[in-house]
Tab-separated table of C-alpha atoms in Angstrom:
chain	number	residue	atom	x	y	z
A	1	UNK	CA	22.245	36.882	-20.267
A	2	UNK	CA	25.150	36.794	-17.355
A	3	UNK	CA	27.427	39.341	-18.632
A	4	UNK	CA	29.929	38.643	-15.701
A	5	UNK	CA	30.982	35.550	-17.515
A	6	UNK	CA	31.486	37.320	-21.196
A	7	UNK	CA	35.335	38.783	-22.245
A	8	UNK	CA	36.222	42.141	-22.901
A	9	UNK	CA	35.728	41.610	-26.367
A	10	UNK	CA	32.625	39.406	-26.524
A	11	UNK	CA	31.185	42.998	-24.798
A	12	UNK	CA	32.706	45.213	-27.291
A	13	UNK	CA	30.795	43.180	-30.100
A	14	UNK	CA	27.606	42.937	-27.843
A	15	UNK	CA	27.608	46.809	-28.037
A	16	UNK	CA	28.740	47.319	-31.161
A	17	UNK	CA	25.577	44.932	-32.371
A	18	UNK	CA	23.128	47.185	-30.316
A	19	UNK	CA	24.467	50.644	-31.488
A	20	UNK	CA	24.487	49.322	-34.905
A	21	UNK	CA	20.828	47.750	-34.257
A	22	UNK	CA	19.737	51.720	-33.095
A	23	UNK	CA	21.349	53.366	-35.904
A	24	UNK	CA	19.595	50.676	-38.270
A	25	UNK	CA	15.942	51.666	-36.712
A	26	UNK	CA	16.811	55.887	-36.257
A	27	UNK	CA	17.765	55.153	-39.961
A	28	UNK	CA	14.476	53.551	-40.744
A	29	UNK	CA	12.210	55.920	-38.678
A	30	UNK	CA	14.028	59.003	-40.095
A	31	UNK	CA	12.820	57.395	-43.782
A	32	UNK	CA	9.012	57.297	-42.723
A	33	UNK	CA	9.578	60.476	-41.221
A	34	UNK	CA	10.715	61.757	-45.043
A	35	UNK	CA	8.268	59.736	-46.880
A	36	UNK	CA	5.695	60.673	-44.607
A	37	UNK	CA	6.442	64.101	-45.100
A	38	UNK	CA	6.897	64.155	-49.089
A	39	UNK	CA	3.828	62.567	-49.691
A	40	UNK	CA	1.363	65.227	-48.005
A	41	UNK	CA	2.227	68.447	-47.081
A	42	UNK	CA	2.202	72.839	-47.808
A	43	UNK	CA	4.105	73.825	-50.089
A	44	UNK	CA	6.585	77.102	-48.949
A	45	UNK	CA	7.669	79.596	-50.968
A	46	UNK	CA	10.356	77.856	-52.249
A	47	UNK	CA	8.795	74.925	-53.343
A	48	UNK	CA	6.083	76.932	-55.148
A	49	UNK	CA	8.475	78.468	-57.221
A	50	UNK	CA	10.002	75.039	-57.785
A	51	UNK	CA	6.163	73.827	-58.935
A	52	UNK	CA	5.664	76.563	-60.844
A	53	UNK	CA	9.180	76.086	-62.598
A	54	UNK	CA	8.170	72.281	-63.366
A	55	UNK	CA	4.752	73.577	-64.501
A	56	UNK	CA	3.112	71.934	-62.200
A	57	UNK	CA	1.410	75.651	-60.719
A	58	UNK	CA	0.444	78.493	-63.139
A	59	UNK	CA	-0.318	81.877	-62.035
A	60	UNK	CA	-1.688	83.727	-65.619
A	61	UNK	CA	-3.428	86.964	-66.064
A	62	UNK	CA	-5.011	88.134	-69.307
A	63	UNK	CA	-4.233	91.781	-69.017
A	64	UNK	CA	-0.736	92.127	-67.542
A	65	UNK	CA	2.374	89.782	-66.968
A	66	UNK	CA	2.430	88.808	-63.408
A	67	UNK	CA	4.994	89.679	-61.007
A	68	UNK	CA	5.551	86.541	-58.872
A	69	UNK	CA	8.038	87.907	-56.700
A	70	UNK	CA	5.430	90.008	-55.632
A	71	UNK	CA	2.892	87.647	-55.171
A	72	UNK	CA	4.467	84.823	-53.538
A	73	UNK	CA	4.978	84.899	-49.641
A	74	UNK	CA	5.997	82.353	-46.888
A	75	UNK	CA	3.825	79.906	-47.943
A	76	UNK	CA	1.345	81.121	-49.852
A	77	UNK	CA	0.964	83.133	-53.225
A	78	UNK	CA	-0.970	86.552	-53.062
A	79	UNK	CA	-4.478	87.174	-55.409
A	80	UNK	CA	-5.936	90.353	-56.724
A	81	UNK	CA	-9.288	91.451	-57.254
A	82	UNK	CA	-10.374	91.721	-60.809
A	83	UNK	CA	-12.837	94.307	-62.195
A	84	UNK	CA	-16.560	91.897	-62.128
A	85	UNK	CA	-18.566	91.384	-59.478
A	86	UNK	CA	-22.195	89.768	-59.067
A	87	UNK	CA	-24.615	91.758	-56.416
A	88	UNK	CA	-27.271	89.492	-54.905
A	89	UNK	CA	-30.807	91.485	-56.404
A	90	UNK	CA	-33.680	92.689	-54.104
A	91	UNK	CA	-35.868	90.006	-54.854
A	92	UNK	CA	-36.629	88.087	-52.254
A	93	UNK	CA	-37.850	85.202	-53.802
A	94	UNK	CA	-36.647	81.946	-52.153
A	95	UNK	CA	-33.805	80.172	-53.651
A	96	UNK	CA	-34.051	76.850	-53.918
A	97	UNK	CA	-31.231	75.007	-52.843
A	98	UNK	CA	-30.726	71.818	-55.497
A	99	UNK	CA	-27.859	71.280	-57.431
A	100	UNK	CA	-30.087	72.582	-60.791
A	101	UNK	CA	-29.988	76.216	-59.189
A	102	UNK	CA	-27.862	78.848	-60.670
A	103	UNK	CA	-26.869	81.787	-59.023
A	104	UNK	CA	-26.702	83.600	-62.154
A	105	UNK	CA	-30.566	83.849	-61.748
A	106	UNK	CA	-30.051	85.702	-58.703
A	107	UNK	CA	-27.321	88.354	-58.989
A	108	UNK	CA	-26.381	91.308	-61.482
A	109	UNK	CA	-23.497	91.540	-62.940
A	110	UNK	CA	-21.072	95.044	-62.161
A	111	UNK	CA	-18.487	95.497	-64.151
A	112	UNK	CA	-15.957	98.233	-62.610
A	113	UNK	CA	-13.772	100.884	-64.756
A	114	UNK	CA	-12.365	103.622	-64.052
A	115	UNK	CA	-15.439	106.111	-63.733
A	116	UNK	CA	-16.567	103.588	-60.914
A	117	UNK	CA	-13.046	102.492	-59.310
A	118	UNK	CA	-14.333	100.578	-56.577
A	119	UNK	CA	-17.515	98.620	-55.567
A	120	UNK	CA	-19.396	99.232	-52.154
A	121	UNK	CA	-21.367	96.709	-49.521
A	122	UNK	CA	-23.117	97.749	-47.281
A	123	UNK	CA	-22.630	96.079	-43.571
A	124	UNK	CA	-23.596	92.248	-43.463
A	125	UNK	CA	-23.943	92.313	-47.195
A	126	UNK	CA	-22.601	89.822	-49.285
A	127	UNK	CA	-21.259	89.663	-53.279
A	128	UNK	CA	-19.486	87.439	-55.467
A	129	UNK	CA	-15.814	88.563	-56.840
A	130	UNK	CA	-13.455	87.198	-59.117
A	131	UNK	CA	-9.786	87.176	-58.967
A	132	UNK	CA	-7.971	88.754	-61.439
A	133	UNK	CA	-5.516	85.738	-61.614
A	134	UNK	CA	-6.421	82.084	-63.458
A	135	UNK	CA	-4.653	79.494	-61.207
A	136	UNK	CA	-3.698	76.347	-62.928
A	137	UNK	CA	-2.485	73.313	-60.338
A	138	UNK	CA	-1.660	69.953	-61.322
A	139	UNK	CA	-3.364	66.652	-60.716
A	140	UNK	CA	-1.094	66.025	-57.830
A	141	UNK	CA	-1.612	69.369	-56.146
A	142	UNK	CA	-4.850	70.679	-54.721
A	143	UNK	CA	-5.024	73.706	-53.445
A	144	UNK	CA	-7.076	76.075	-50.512
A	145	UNK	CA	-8.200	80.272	-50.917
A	146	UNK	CA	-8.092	82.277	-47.458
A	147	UNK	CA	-8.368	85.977	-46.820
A	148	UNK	CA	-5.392	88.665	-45.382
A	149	UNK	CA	-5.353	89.349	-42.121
A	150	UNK	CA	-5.307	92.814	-42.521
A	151	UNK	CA	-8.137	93.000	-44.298
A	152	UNK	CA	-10.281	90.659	-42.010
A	153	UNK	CA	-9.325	92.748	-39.024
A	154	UNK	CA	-11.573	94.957	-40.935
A	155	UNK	CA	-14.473	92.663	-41.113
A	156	UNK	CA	-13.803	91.698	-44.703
A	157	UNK	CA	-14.538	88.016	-45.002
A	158	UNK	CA	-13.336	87.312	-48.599
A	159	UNK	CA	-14.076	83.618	-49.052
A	160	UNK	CA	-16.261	82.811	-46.511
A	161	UNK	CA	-17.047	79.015	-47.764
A	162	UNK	CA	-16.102	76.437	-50.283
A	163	UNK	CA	-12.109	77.779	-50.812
A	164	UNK	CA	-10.583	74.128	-52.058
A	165	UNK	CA	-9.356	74.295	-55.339
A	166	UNK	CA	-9.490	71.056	-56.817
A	167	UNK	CA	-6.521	68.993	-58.464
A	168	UNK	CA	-5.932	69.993	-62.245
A	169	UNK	CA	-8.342	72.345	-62.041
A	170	UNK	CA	-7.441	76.239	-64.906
A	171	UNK	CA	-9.744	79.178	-64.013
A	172	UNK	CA	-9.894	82.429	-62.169
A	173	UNK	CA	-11.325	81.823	-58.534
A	174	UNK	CA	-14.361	82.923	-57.717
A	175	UNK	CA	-14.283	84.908	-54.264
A	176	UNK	CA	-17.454	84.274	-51.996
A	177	UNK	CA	-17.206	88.031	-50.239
A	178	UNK	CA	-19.487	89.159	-46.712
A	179	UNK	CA	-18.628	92.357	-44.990
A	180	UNK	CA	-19.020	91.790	-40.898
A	181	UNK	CA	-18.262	94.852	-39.796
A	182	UNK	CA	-20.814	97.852	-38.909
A	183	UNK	CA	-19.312	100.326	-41.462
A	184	UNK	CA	-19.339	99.858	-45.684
A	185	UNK	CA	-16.300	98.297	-47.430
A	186	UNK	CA	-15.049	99.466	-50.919
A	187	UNK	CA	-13.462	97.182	-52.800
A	188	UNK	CA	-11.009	97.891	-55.654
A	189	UNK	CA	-9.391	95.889	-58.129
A	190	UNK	CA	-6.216	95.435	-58.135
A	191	UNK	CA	-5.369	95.375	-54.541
A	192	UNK	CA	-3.752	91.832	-52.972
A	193	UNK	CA	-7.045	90.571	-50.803
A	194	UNK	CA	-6.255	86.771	-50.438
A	195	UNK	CA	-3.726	84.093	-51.025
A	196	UNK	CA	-3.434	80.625	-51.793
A	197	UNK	CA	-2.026	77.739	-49.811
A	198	UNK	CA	-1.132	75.308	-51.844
A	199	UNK	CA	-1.238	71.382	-50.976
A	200	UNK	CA	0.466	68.037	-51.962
A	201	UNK	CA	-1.751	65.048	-52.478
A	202	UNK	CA	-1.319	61.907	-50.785
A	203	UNK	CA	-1.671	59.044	-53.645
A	204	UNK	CA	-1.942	59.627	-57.372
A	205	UNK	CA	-4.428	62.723	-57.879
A	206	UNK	CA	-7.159	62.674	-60.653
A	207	UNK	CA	-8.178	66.148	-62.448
A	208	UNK	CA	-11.018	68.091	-61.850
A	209	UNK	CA	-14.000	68.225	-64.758
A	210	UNK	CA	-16.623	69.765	-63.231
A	211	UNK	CA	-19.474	72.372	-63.635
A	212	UNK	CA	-16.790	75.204	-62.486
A	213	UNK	CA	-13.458	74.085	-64.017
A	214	UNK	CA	-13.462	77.419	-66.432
A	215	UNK	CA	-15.309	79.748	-64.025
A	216	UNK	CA	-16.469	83.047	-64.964
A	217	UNK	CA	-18.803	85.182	-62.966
């Protein structure tokens, strides 16, 4: 277009028509941007209280009421340790891995109290713990267990594999425990060893029904 031949006016429009184009399209990209962001994303702090509120996250323990403001962080909402554990036996009969297998058949159950406070392993030794908290999250939320960093500076590794918690899923969470350091760990219920992070699903979410949805050690 020859511009030199347009009026002072007839250029006024012509930019107006552009700006208004560009604040059309920021308008539009900045809506993705929102949807995009509302439709898959962690939760902070504030929003988890907001879940929680709307019961769509439930953090329940059978002995005491939990202190939430205690619990939840930046992002993420603290666990404790509860009082069972499973120790792998001395058998060393191979384990079959097949989805029939049971690890029950495998480990011993320890119960702790207060004449044995804490539980021991030994370097490069492995154990199953539970959390003294039963998490409850909604179909649409999903939700993923990691360890404390001050604790894995340590060598405490206290989920070391299969930490997604599934949509709709109601149960304590079963903690997957090594020790990687050269020197014994003692572990005692009670104390804050991992957290949470908790995740929005993209699309309509369908609950959990499996094998583990009220896990017990």
């Amino acid at each position: 277009m020859d511009t030199s031949m347009m009026t002072f006016d007839s250029k006024l429009v012509l930019i107006f028509s552009f700006a208004t184009f560009c604040f059309w399209i920021f308008l539009a990209i900045k809506s993705l941007l929102k949807k995009k962001n509302s439709n898959g994303c962690v939760l902070t702090g504030k929003e988890i209280k907001k879940a929680i509120s709307k019961g769509e996250i439930g953090i329940t323990s059978k002995k005491d009421k939990v202190d939430l403001d205690s619990l939840i962080g930046c992002a993420s909402i603290d666990l404790t340790l509860g009082t069972e554990f499973r120790k792998y036996t001395k058998n060393k009969k191979p384990i079959e891995i097949r989805e029939k297998t049971n690890y029950q058949d495998f480990t011993e159950l320890i119960t702790l109290s207060d004449k044995k406070p804490y539980l021991e392993i030994a370097p490069h030794e492995s154990c199953l713990g539970i959390t003294e908290e039963s998490v409850y999250v909604s179909k649409n939320l999903s939700g993923l267990i990691s360890g404390r960093s001050r604790f894995a500076r340590v060598g405490l590794f206290v989920h070391f594999c299969a930490n997604f918690i599934q949509p709709g899923i109601e149960a304590q969470q079963v903690l997957e425990i090594f020790n990687a350091s050269n020197h014994p760990l003692r572990l005692y219920p009670g104390e804050k060893v991992c957290q949470v992070v908790f995740l929005k699903m993209f699309g309509e979410g369908v609950n959990y029904n499996g094998k583990f949805y009220k896990q017990k050690l």
